Amino acid sequence: MIARVAIAFLAGGLAAAPALSPLRAETKLDLSALDAIVEEAVSAEGLPGAAVTVVHRGETVYEKSFGAYTMDTHIPVASAGKWLTVATVLTLVDEGRIALDDPVEKYLPAFGGDKAAMTVRELMAVSSGLPRQYLPIYNTEADFDEVVNGIAGTTLEAPPGTKLIYGGLGFHVAGGVATAVTGKSWHELFGDRVAGPLGMTRSVFGRRDPKAGMVAEPASNPWLGGGLVTTMRDYKAFMDMVMNAGMAGGKRVLSEAMIRELRTNQTRGLPVAFTLHPDRETPYALGAWVESEGEDGLAVKLRDMGAWGFNPWFDFGRGYYAIFGVYKDKGFVGLWPYAKRIEAEIDRAIDARAAQAERKARSAEVLGSLVGGIVGTAAAAEASETRLQKIEIETQGVKRVYYLYVPSSYDLKKPGPVVVGLPRSALEGPAFLQQGGWDRKADKEGFLLVLGEGRAFEVTRSGKKTTLHSFNDGSDRYPGGPTSDVDVVYLGDVLDDVAARVPYDKDRVYIAGFAIGTSMALFAATQGLGPRLAAVGAVTGHMWDEAKSDPGLPPLIAISGTDDPINPMKEGLVRITTGTGVEKPSPRTSVQRYARTAGLSLESTLAYLGDGLYRETYGPNAEGCEVVFYFVQGLGHQWAGMPAQGPDYLGPSTDRIDATDMLWDFFKSHSRKH
């Protein structure tokens, strides 16, 4: 912390300030975008139907059937049945009747010779070395035990435990171990140990390639590596059990230790000799692919897709599972992209809501415990250890204030970056925390946060005087006088004052604004402050007029929304409620003015990034200045990634992007040129 500095801490001094509008209530997880993806898949792939289920933290947040499908339509799931085979065998491991690291030969004597070292674990981890094909396995009328013993006579493709060779023979042999130990048929074992306890009344292992919609019959030689026919409702019960750490209906189906085995990367370090996963190097657990894993070695994302398109996966990190229920003969390749699009949309929606909730909680904490009066609370800093400090300086003979936020992560011995934040019209400096959640970002990244504040002026509303704040942003609307550089000088003096208090890296000074704060940031950068800045961030604001050419201007990132009623994409007269209105340039005009001032060509590169997000790039020039302009379909006069604030007429926010993250990522990639 900073010692012995003259600071007025935020106690009750801001009590008379106008309160910010409260954050709107968090919305429910919106996965309606999945409809279009699934409908496209059904149409493009010629499917009779499809179904999707998404369960997040125990709540079904999306469940919908398309075409002829229902939740009870029988679907052949191919390799997505491997999980069920594994789960059945693991119930016997729980009872101590099978040990995963025992040699298969212990239970099936025919597996001696070159297969003597083969373990039960390796059978279900596709690392047993067994060949990929053995034709008798597909004969549903054959005797199950005879087929299993026949596999013992096949030629290994690799010594056990040395390579990942994806295939289904190991699961058949694992089932043979289970039937040998218990003396029961596979159908009895599956029914008693998994299907029965989970209420999977419409699921059965049949032949390798049942036809769509066909109810499989319990074949004498059930194909355990890919012959499961089930329903969305039944399969959901299995996924629930795994997500609930082995519990279902208050009863334990699998121990937590076996659930960990299901999630453990079993092929770490093994070369991949054969795989059907699109990402060739993806390792394998027991019956499923480990697409990502945590520091504890357990899978974070775990998937068991089938050759006919059926695609279930867990995302333990985000706390959800999803099932994309489809069937198309040899349809995996065509349907995989749709499954990935579904997954990406779910991940995006969950991540955005989580970030929104975190920002909301953090903003409430900061504004409640630190800023006190700006949101009408009595809680405020009571001691000099408060990290948000209100500092008074004298600039051009006038007393002004700014706010300094020093995160606990800031290293005073190693000067770091500074972000100067400028809030929207009428509000005090700390409003920038609520508008963009920058305190959270400063805590995480370890930079100083300086909050500028416009000069105070009084207005009378409904007979009552209210103090508001505004910057001289280069327009003719500045209260109390014509346009001047008064606030450009103020911001320079603020940076000087901060430098006298806290060491910072003068090659990494950034400025970010929102609305009038953006206009002020652009005005400052082009009217003398530019040489001190490494980059500028502009969220929904204007550059009001042309400026003198300056190829040394800092790079700019700008973000605007197509549904912003205050700063619309089409320039002209803007009238929000009453009054004569204001003539405003469009966001693109402002961006181009800045680019032209920097000496950049106005021949831009436009790219559609998906999900309603566009990027327009100008430059860079020889000095390294580039201008990157993002515009977002459906975004109003809001800070993207934060809940909507203010009156409804300001329009909606969005969680499709996070403006704070985008600005900081841009800032990190730029330092001041000398």
XYZ file of C-alpha atoms in Angstrom:
674
model
C 0.000 0.000 0.000
C 0.958 3.667 -0.319
C 2.121 5.179 2.934
C 1.791 8.772 4.187
C -0.171 10.338 1.358
C -2.803 13.015 1.735
C -5.943 11.203 0.670
C -9.639 11.779 1.316
C -11.078 8.285 1.749
C -14.542 7.377 0.584
C -16.608 7.621 3.709
C -19.766 9.639 3.520
C -18.556 12.372 1.242
C -20.408 11.094 -1.824
C -23.748 10.569 -0.170
C -25.397 13.335 -2.130
C -24.258 11.974 -5.468
C -26.883 10.508 -7.790
C -27.179 6.753 -7.365
C -26.413 4.464 -10.259
C -29.212 2.357 -11.640
C -29.046 -1.112 -10.077
C -27.842 -4.021 -12.161
C -30.690 -5.923 -13.721
C -31.442 -9.414 -12.468
C -29.362 -12.212 -13.940
C -31.166 -13.907 -16.782
C -31.638 -17.636 -17.107
C -29.254 -19.539 -19.311
C -30.391 -18.883 -22.869
C -29.679 -21.779 -25.216
C -32.320 -20.946 -27.796
C -29.560 -20.630 -30.413
C -29.293 -24.415 -30.358
C -32.606 -24.685 -32.215
C -31.178 -23.342 -35.447
C -28.070 -25.532 -35.240
C -30.068 -28.747 -34.775
C -32.645 -27.796 -37.396
C -29.803 -27.187 -39.854
C -28.307 -30.591 -39.026
C -31.616 -32.377 -39.559
C -32.139 -30.656 -42.901
C -28.575 -30.828 -44.232
C -27.958 -34.437 -43.201
C -31.400 -35.737 -44.176
C -32.221 -36.989 -40.679
C -35.660 -38.204 -39.592
C -35.166 -36.220 -36.417
C -32.839 -35.376 -33.545
C -32.919 -34.489 -29.858
C -30.699 -32.486 -27.515
C -30.521 -32.460 -23.732
C -28.365 -30.123 -21.634
C -28.209 -30.500 -17.849
C -26.297 -27.802 -15.957
C -25.627 -28.210 -12.244
C -28.478 -30.639 -11.865
C -31.023 -28.569 -13.792
C -32.257 -29.446 -17.262
C -31.652 -26.119 -19.002
C -32.426 -27.298 -22.529
C -34.308 -30.324 -23.796
C -35.914 -30.474 -27.181
C -36.810 -33.015 -29.858
C -36.902 -32.301 -33.580
C -38.624 -34.002 -36.500
C -39.915 -37.482 -35.749
C -37.814 -37.865 -32.606
C -39.024 -37.801 -29.013
C -37.195 -38.417 -25.780
C -38.327 -42.050 -26.059
C -37.290 -42.765 -29.643
C -34.997 -45.780 -29.834
C -31.557 -44.727 -31.093
C -28.623 -47.014 -31.934
C -25.692 -45.227 -30.309
C -22.736 -47.333 -31.555
C -19.583 -46.605 -29.536
C -21.482 -44.319 -27.171
C -22.521 -47.580 -25.524
C -18.971 -48.352 -24.410
C -19.520 -46.287 -21.259
C -22.384 -48.594 -20.263
C -20.228 -51.672 -20.795
C -17.496 -50.155 -18.643
C -19.949 -49.129 -15.912
C -21.323 -52.672 -15.717
C -17.837 -54.158 -15.307
C -16.873 -51.505 -12.737
C -19.725 -52.552 -10.452
C -17.877 -55.864 -10.072
C -14.625 -54.013 -9.414
C -16.443 -52.171 -6.624
C -17.370 -55.535 -5.112
C -13.809 -56.819 -5.328
C -14.719 -59.589 -7.734
C -12.579 -58.092 -10.516
C -9.403 -56.026 -10.210
C -8.602 -53.620 -13.006
C -4.906 -54.397 -12.969
C -5.295 -58.159 -12.827
C -4.230 -60.052 -15.955
C -7.154 -61.112 -18.119
C -5.741 -64.630 -18.015
C -6.727 -64.862 -14.339
C -10.401 -64.834 -15.358
C -10.168 -66.183 -18.913
C -7.399 -68.817 -19.146
C -7.413 -68.704 -22.958
C -5.690 -65.290 -22.751
C -2.208 -66.595 -22.096
C 0.910 -66.556 -24.226
C 1.506 -63.164 -25.813
C -1.649 -61.926 -24.046
C -0.587 -63.010 -20.561
C 0.393 -59.453 -19.578
C -2.899 -57.960 -20.788
C -4.933 -56.391 -17.947
C -8.650 -55.798 -17.509
C -7.929 -52.062 -17.417
C -6.204 -52.172 -20.800
C -9.212 -53.932 -22.342
C -11.404 -50.884 -21.623
C -8.668 -48.296 -22.219
C -8.095 -49.465 -25.850
C -4.453 -50.180 -24.997
C -4.655 -53.994 -24.863
C -3.006 -54.421 -28.263
C -5.962 -56.456 -29.566
C -6.697 -56.071 -33.294
C -9.376 -53.721 -34.525
C -11.409 -56.409 -36.317
C -12.577 -59.972 -35.647
C -15.502 -60.872 -37.880
C -17.190 -63.538 -35.672
C -17.916 -60.792 -33.150
C -20.609 -59.417 -35.457
C -22.546 -62.696 -35.582
C -25.387 -62.021 -33.173
C -26.464 -65.674 -33.235
C -23.059 -66.962 -32.112
C -22.306 -68.091 -28.560
C -20.930 -65.164 -26.554
C -18.344 -67.181 -24.619
C -17.079 -68.898 -27.777
C -16.577 -65.532 -29.480
C -14.687 -64.188 -26.439
C -12.393 -67.222 -26.402
C -11.957 -66.850 -30.163
C -10.566 -63.352 -29.629
C -7.846 -64.977 -27.525
C -6.558 -66.571 -30.703
C -6.171 -63.358 -32.665
C -2.795 -61.754 -33.430
C -1.914 -58.684 -31.361
C -1.237 -55.437 -33.188
C 1.047 -54.289 -30.361
C 2.216 -55.615 -26.975
C -0.345 -54.880 -24.226
C -0.047 -51.428 -22.690
C 2.179 -49.926 -25.392
C -0.163 -48.205 -27.869
C -3.616 -46.667 -28.145
C -5.429 -48.760 -30.759
C -9.083 -47.752 -30.862
C -11.529 -50.603 -31.341
C -14.250 -52.667 -29.702
C -12.781 -56.133 -29.055
C -11.452 -55.217 -25.624
C -14.934 -54.320 -24.392
C -16.251 -57.673 -25.578
C -13.519 -59.448 -23.646
C -14.163 -57.257 -20.568
C -17.785 -58.377 -20.745
C -16.514 -61.942 -20.975
C -14.546 -61.434 -17.756
C -17.708 -60.179 -16.051
C -19.831 -63.140 -17.200
C -17.101 -65.596 -16.244
C -16.844 -64.178 -12.728
C -20.595 -64.125 -12.075
C -21.895 -67.013 -14.157
C -24.605 -64.706 -15.473
C -25.342 -63.593 -19.022
C -24.382 -60.107 -20.120
C -28.028 -59.084 -20.349
C -28.616 -60.144 -16.752
C -25.555 -58.253 -15.545
C -26.420 -55.057 -17.414
C -30.062 -55.239 -16.300
C -29.319 -55.951 -12.644
C -26.378 -53.621 -12.155
C -26.909 -50.592 -14.411
C -30.114 -50.520 -16.431
C -32.350 -51.592 -13.529
C -31.009 -49.222 -10.866
C -31.091 -46.331 -13.351
C -34.563 -47.086 -14.711
C -33.220 -47.628 -18.226
C -36.147 -49.821 -19.242
C -35.779 -49.227 -22.979
C -32.049 -49.969 -23.362
C -30.502 -53.224 -24.531
C -27.316 -54.478 -26.173
C -28.057 -56.090 -29.529
C -26.298 -56.457 -32.836
C -23.570 -54.202 -34.162
C -25.651 -52.277 -36.697
C -29.327 -52.050 -35.722
C -31.482 -49.958 -38.022
C -32.753 -46.547 -37.000
C -35.786 -46.738 -34.737
C -35.356 -50.487 -34.250
C -35.747 -51.871 -30.750
C -32.754 -54.160 -30.321
C -33.384 -57.673 -29.111
C -31.104 -59.286 -26.528
C -28.842 -61.171 -28.927
C -27.041 -64.290 -27.765
C -23.808 -62.550 -28.769
C -24.469 -58.862 -27.897
C -21.970 -56.445 -29.410
C -20.566 -54.738 -26.278
C -18.397 -52.268 -28.167
C -21.210 -50.687 -30.169
C -24.531 -52.525 -30.072
C -26.457 -50.511 -27.489
C -29.883 -49.228 -28.501
C -31.305 -46.741 -26.025
C -33.383 -43.574 -25.730
C -32.530 -40.028 -24.782
C -34.444 -40.440 -21.541
C -32.584 -43.641 -20.630
C -29.163 -42.320 -21.588
C -29.819 -39.179 -19.596
C -30.268 -41.352 -16.487
C -26.787 -42.777 -16.974
C -25.256 -39.319 -17.470
C -27.011 -38.097 -14.316
C -25.484 -40.960 -12.329
C -21.946 -40.150 -13.478
C -22.383 -36.429 -12.889
C -23.722 -37.212 -9.405
C -20.551 -39.152 -8.517
C -22.154 -42.581 -8.870
C -25.458 -41.881 -7.101
C -28.934 -42.328 -8.585
C -32.244 -42.035 -6.767
C -30.493 -41.915 -3.404
C -28.695 -45.219 -4.090
C -25.100 -45.833 -5.082
C -24.548 -47.444 -8.475
C -20.793 -46.846 -8.710
C -18.329 -45.778 -6.043
C -16.628 -42.408 -6.292
C -13.392 -44.319 -6.897
C -14.889 -45.917 -10.009
C -16.182 -42.557 -11.234
C -12.602 -41.295 -10.917
C -11.446 -44.260 -12.985
C -14.005 -43.292 -15.642
C -12.472 -39.810 -15.716
C -8.789 -40.761 -15.548
C -6.535 -40.540 -18.594
C -5.536 -44.203 -19.002
C -3.266 -43.794 -22.038
C -0.974 -40.984 -20.926
C 2.258 -41.095 -22.889
C 1.161 -43.875 -25.236
C 1.574 -43.344 -28.984
C -1.663 -43.351 -30.970
C -1.598 -46.166 -33.519
C -5.253 -45.889 -34.541
C -8.025 -43.496 -33.561
C -11.406 -42.303 -34.776
C -11.309 -39.047 -32.808
C -10.964 -36.011 -35.112
C -8.194 -34.725 -32.866
C -5.768 -37.567 -33.403
C -3.741 -37.116 -30.213
C -6.740 -37.233 -27.861
C -6.085 -39.744 -25.042
C -8.553 -42.298 -23.704
C -10.064 -43.034 -20.311
C -12.228 -46.131 -19.758
C -14.717 -46.153 -22.617
C -14.419 -42.445 -23.433
C -12.126 -39.744 -24.831
C -10.335 -37.302 -22.515
C -10.547 -34.001 -24.402
C -9.162 -31.917 -21.546
C -8.033 -32.640 -18.034
C -7.385 -30.753 -14.826
C -4.377 -30.506 -12.564
C -5.717 -33.488 -10.595
C -5.356 -35.673 -13.686
C -9.103 -36.149 -14.068
C -10.910 -35.388 -17.286
C -12.588 -32.006 -17.404
C -14.193 -32.707 -20.761
C -15.050 -36.356 -21.447
C -16.802 -37.675 -24.565
C -18.086 -41.051 -25.854
C -19.424 -40.401 -29.356
C -20.632 -43.077 -31.764
C -20.070 -43.819 -35.434
C -23.672 -42.933 -36.332
C -23.500 -39.447 -34.851
C -24.860 -39.929 -31.312
C -22.669 -37.634 -29.219
C -22.747 -37.305 -25.409
C -20.146 -35.442 -23.356
C -19.431 -34.152 -19.882
C -17.878 -30.814 -19.036
C -17.088 -31.177 -15.350
C -15.405 -27.793 -15.258
C -18.541 -25.961 -16.307
C -20.774 -28.399 -14.451
C -22.862 -29.709 -17.318
C -23.414 -32.609 -19.649
C -25.077 -32.681 -23.037
C -26.438 -35.337 -25.375
C -26.824 -34.798 -29.102
C -29.185 -37.638 -30.042
C -29.066 -38.532 -33.743
C -28.691 -41.561 -36.024
C -27.354 -41.710 -39.539
C -25.617 -44.718 -41.054
C -21.911 -43.843 -41.206
C -22.964 -40.336 -40.270
C -20.306 -39.382 -37.717
C -18.154 -37.281 -40.048
C -21.069 -35.156 -41.251
C -22.626 -34.761 -37.800
C -19.473 -34.043 -35.797
C -19.336 -30.334 -36.790
C -22.895 -29.850 -35.551
C -22.054 -31.479 -32.220
C -19.084 -29.122 -31.868
C -21.221 -26.102 -32.687
C -23.739 -27.183 -30.062
C -20.917 -27.609 -27.567
C -19.423 -24.212 -28.388
C -22.760 -22.471 -27.925
C -23.352 -24.156 -24.563
C -19.833 -23.302 -23.384
C -20.230 -19.698 -24.526
C -23.556 -19.252 -22.767
C -22.344 -20.773 -19.497
C -19.061 -18.856 -19.526
C -20.816 -15.596 -20.264
C -23.337 -16.044 -17.478
C -20.607 -17.048 -15.025
C -18.546 -13.990 -15.930
C -21.615 -11.812 -15.623
C -22.415 -13.194 -12.186
C -18.811 -12.759 -11.058
C -18.710 -9.194 -12.305
C -22.023 -8.406 -10.685
C -20.899 -9.796 -7.349
C -17.526 -8.095 -7.574
C -19.005 -4.770 -8.608
C -21.507 -4.951 -5.768
C -18.700 -5.729 -3.343
C -16.492 -2.898 -4.524
C -19.231 -0.324 -4.839
C -20.826 -1.356 -1.568
C -17.748 -1.674 0.606
C -15.434 0.832 -1.060
C -17.379 3.440 -2.955
C -20.139 3.803 -0.444
C -22.162 6.863 -1.338
C -22.210 6.383 -5.104
C -24.759 3.614 -4.705
C -26.365 5.109 -1.650
C -24.794 2.769 0.941
C -23.338 3.825 4.267
C -20.537 1.274 4.093
C -17.265 2.907 3.140
C -13.554 2.779 3.790
C -12.717 3.523 7.435
C -8.945 3.199 7.357
C -5.960 4.054 5.167
C -5.751 0.465 3.928
C -8.657 1.011 1.542
C -7.430 0.195 -1.955
C -9.710 2.681 -3.741
C -8.516 6.155 -2.853
C -10.059 9.496 -3.632
C -7.218 11.909 -4.292
C -7.475 15.682 -4.598
C -5.095 17.578 -6.865
C -4.845 21.144 -8.134
C -4.728 21.569 -11.888
C -4.822 24.909 -13.697
C -5.702 26.622 -10.424
C -8.757 24.417 -9.859
C -9.182 21.620 -7.340
C -10.091 18.345 -9.007
C -10.258 14.730 -7.878
C -9.374 11.363 -9.286
C -9.480 7.837 -7.859
C -6.594 5.401 -7.550
C -7.110 1.647 -7.258
C -4.027 -0.316 -6.244
C -4.777 -4.044 -6.373
C -3.143 -6.333 -3.825
C -1.500 -8.098 -6.787
C 0.406 -4.962 -7.825
C 4.172 -5.330 -7.362
C 5.642 -2.044 -6.146
C 9.140 -3.349 -6.855
C 8.318 -4.024 -10.484
C 6.419 -1.103 -12.037
C 3.424 -2.322 -14.003
C 0.860 -0.917 -16.419
C -1.717 1.788 -15.749
C -5.244 1.896 -17.125
C -6.973 5.272 -16.955
C -10.731 4.762 -16.908
C -13.240 7.447 -17.835
C -16.951 6.878 -17.020
C -19.980 7.893 -18.980
C -21.730 11.235 -18.621
C -22.813 12.687 -15.269
C -21.177 10.048 -13.081
C -18.287 10.117 -10.642
C -15.063 8.267 -11.387
C -15.845 5.047 -9.464
C -18.819 4.426 -11.758
C -16.267 3.028 -14.184
C -15.866 0.031 -11.871
C -19.534 -0.820 -12.133
C -19.688 -0.132 -15.846
C -16.823 -2.409 -16.836
C -15.729 -4.483 -13.863
C -12.184 -3.144 -14.204
C -11.326 -3.682 -10.534
C -11.654 -7.445 -11.063
C -9.403 -7.245 -14.102
C -6.842 -5.136 -12.178
C -6.858 -7.675 -9.339
C -6.215 -10.516 -11.764
C -3.650 -8.825 -14.010
C -1.865 -6.637 -11.466
C -2.123 -3.166 -13.018
C -2.918 0.218 -11.497
C -6.372 1.588 -12.177
C -6.828 5.351 -12.308
C -10.373 6.688 -12.510
C -10.800 10.155 -13.949
C -13.749 12.370 -13.072
C -15.271 15.241 -15.020
C -15.689 18.694 -13.531
C -18.693 19.047 -11.263
C -21.672 21.224 -12.183
C -25.111 21.613 -10.720
C -28.453 21.070 -12.414
C -31.936 21.495 -11.048
C -34.329 18.600 -11.513
C -37.862 18.619 -10.126
C -36.924 21.579 -7.966
C -33.887 19.854 -6.461
C -30.256 20.630 -7.148
C -28.101 17.713 -8.224
C -24.355 17.586 -8.793
C -23.267 15.940 -12.027
C -19.913 15.533 -13.753
C -18.793 15.922 -17.344
C -15.625 16.040 -19.415
C -14.664 18.547 -22.058
C -14.622 15.929 -24.819
C -14.170 18.190 -27.820
C -17.875 18.822 -28.390
C -19.786 22.046 -27.848
C -21.842 20.598 -25.007
C -19.290 21.172 -22.249
C -21.005 22.972 -19.361
C -19.776 26.405 -18.430
C -17.793 27.362 -21.454
C -16.500 26.618 -24.927
C -14.358 23.666 -25.965
C -10.815 23.718 -24.585
C -8.071 21.339 -23.526
C -8.843 21.738 -19.817
C -9.442 18.016 -19.280
C -6.496 16.965 -21.436
C -4.270 18.950 -19.083
C -6.128 17.460 -16.097
C -5.421 13.907 -17.261
C -1.734 14.718 -17.766
C -1.580 16.154 -14.249
C -3.295 13.035 -12.897
C -0.641 10.807 -14.463
C 2.084 13.009 -12.978
C 0.468 12.797 -9.556
C 0.140 9.021 -9.736
C 3.821 8.735 -10.683
C 4.749 10.685 -7.562
C 2.852 8.187 -5.420
C 3.268 4.791 -7.068
C 5.907 3.610 -9.535
C 4.439 2.494 -12.871
C 5.679 1.571 -16.337
C 5.411 4.739 -18.400
C 5.591 2.724 -21.616
C 2.374 0.920 -20.708
C -0.148 3.638 -19.969
C -3.583 2.966 -21.446
C -6.799 4.931 -21.480
C -10.292 3.454 -21.737
C -13.603 5.235 -21.891
C -17.321 4.583 -22.024
C -19.728 6.947 -23.846
C -18.608 10.504 -23.013
C -15.563 8.876 -21.413
C -14.727 7.448 -24.833
C -15.112 10.848 -26.453
C -12.776 12.276 -23.816
C -10.234 9.499 -24.367
C -10.177 10.116 -28.129
C -10.009 13.877 -27.657
C -7.131 13.543 -25.175
C -5.177 11.159 -27.397
C -5.394 13.510 -30.385
C -4.913 16.781 -28.456
C -1.604 16.276 -26.686
C -1.838 13.255 -24.405
C -1.142 10.728 -27.182
C 2.667 10.614 -26.730
C 2.139 9.364 -23.155
C -0.246 6.560 -24.149
C 0.435 3.037 -25.371
C -3.135 2.381 -26.573
C -6.693 3.700 -26.413
C -9.879 1.745 -25.725
C -13.190 3.237 -26.821
C -16.592 1.772 -25.998
C -19.544 3.521 -27.678
C -18.435 7.131 -28.061
C -17.367 9.786 -30.566
C -14.451 11.655 -32.008
C -16.323 14.867 -32.602
C -14.079 16.557 -35.102
C -11.008 16.158 -37.261
C -7.619 16.603 -35.595
C -4.162 17.574 -36.757
C -2.361 14.702 -38.492
C -0.205 12.716 -36.073
C 1.269 9.390 -37.301
C 2.545 8.765 -33.778
C -0.943 8.319 -32.325
C -1.359 5.259 -30.076
C -3.291 2.246 -31.427
C -7.054 2.217 -30.908
C -9.604 -0.489 -30.196
C -13.252 0.608 -30.490
C -16.452 -1.308 -29.736
C -20.007 -0.261 -30.658
C -23.428 -1.866 -30.915
C -25.852 -1.815 -33.823
C -28.775 -1.140 -31.450
C -27.233 1.799 -29.577
C -29.861 4.589 -29.506
C -27.420 7.151 -28.076
C -24.640 6.603 -30.569
C -26.361 4.956 -33.542
C -24.481 3.419 -36.441
C -26.036 5.994 -38.778
C -24.883 9.529 -38.123
C -27.254 12.451 -37.895
C -29.665 14.015 -35.428
C -30.080 11.944 -32.270
C -33.085 12.690 -30.048
C -33.611 10.260 -27.163
C -36.506 11.655 -25.122
C -37.231 15.359 -25.399
C -35.386 18.385 -26.669
C -33.946 19.408 -29.958
C -31.481 16.544 -30.210
C -27.770 16.447 -31.056
C -26.033 15.982 -34.396
C -23.628 13.075 -33.936
C -21.074 11.334 -36.118
C -21.460 7.587 -36.488
C -19.059 5.253 -34.637
C -17.437 4.337 -37.977
C -16.965 8.023 -38.823
C -15.262 8.543 -35.462
C -13.017 5.548 -36.009
C -12.097 6.746 -39.480
C -11.330 10.244 -38.185
C -8.883 8.733 -35.725
C -7.376 6.505 -38.423
C -7.027 9.471 -40.780
C -5.382 11.522 -38.023
C -2.875 8.679 -37.576
C -2.157 8.783 -41.295
C -3.748 5.393 -41.962
C -5.427 4.420 -45.192
C -9.202 4.190 -44.914
C -9.133 0.982 -46.930
C -10.078 -1.370 -44.128
C -10.279 -5.145 -43.764
C -13.719 -6.351 -42.671
C -14.174 -9.803 -41.099
C -17.246 -11.533 -39.725
C -16.214 -13.399 -36.572
C -19.515 -15.185 -36.026
C -22.272 -14.712 -33.446
C -23.102 -11.224 -34.729
C -19.576 -9.840 -34.221
C -17.718 -7.928 -36.941
C -14.143 -6.605 -36.962
C -12.905 -3.776 -39.158
C -9.153 -3.134 -39.206
C -7.195 -0.108 -40.416
C -3.414 -0.171 -40.704
C -0.993 -0.575 -39.091
C 1.222 2.299 -40.201
C 5.021 2.414 -40.087
C 4.906 3.633 -36.472
C 2.835 0.627 -35.418
C -0.490 2.397 -35.019
C -3.491 0.264 -35.898
C -7.200 0.902 -35.473
C -9.456 -2.065 -34.776
C -13.210 -1.468 -34.768
C -15.645 -4.122 -33.504
C -19.378 -3.766 -33.890
C -21.876 -6.127 -32.325
C -25.329 -6.896 -33.632
C -28.035 -6.286 -31.040
C -25.873 -4.395 -28.526
C -27.332 -1.185 -27.121
C -25.702 1.660 -25.201
C -24.092 -0.789 -22.811
C -20.729 -2.239 -21.823
C -20.687 -5.679 -23.462
C -20.185 -8.499 -20.992
C -21.863 -6.632 -18.143
C -25.568 -6.655 -17.212
C -27.574 -3.855 -18.806
C -27.518 -0.649 -16.735
C -29.655 2.446 -16.764
C -33.091 3.087 -18.298
C -34.586 0.521 -20.667
C -34.313 2.901 -23.624
C -30.512 2.480 -23.532
C -31.052 -0.939 -25.046
C -29.762 -4.421 -24.252
C -26.337 -5.623 -23.246
C -24.836 -8.878 -24.482
C -22.768 -11.685 -23.021
C -21.480 -12.817 -26.410
C -18.322 -10.776 -25.897
C -16.616 -9.166 -22.923
C -15.478 -5.633 -23.711
C -13.178 -5.470 -20.685
C -11.350 -8.624 -21.724
C -11.112 -7.437 -25.324
C -9.680 -4.048 -24.349
C -7.170 -5.535 -21.928
C -6.021 -8.154 -24.441
C -5.486 -5.338 -26.959
C -3.663 -3.223 -24.389
C -1.334 -6.065 -23.421
C -0.177 -6.394 -26.997
C 0.957 -2.747 -27.236
C 3.572 -0.640 -25.531
C 4.554 2.960 -26.173
C 6.759 3.583 -29.201
C 9.817 5.797 -28.786
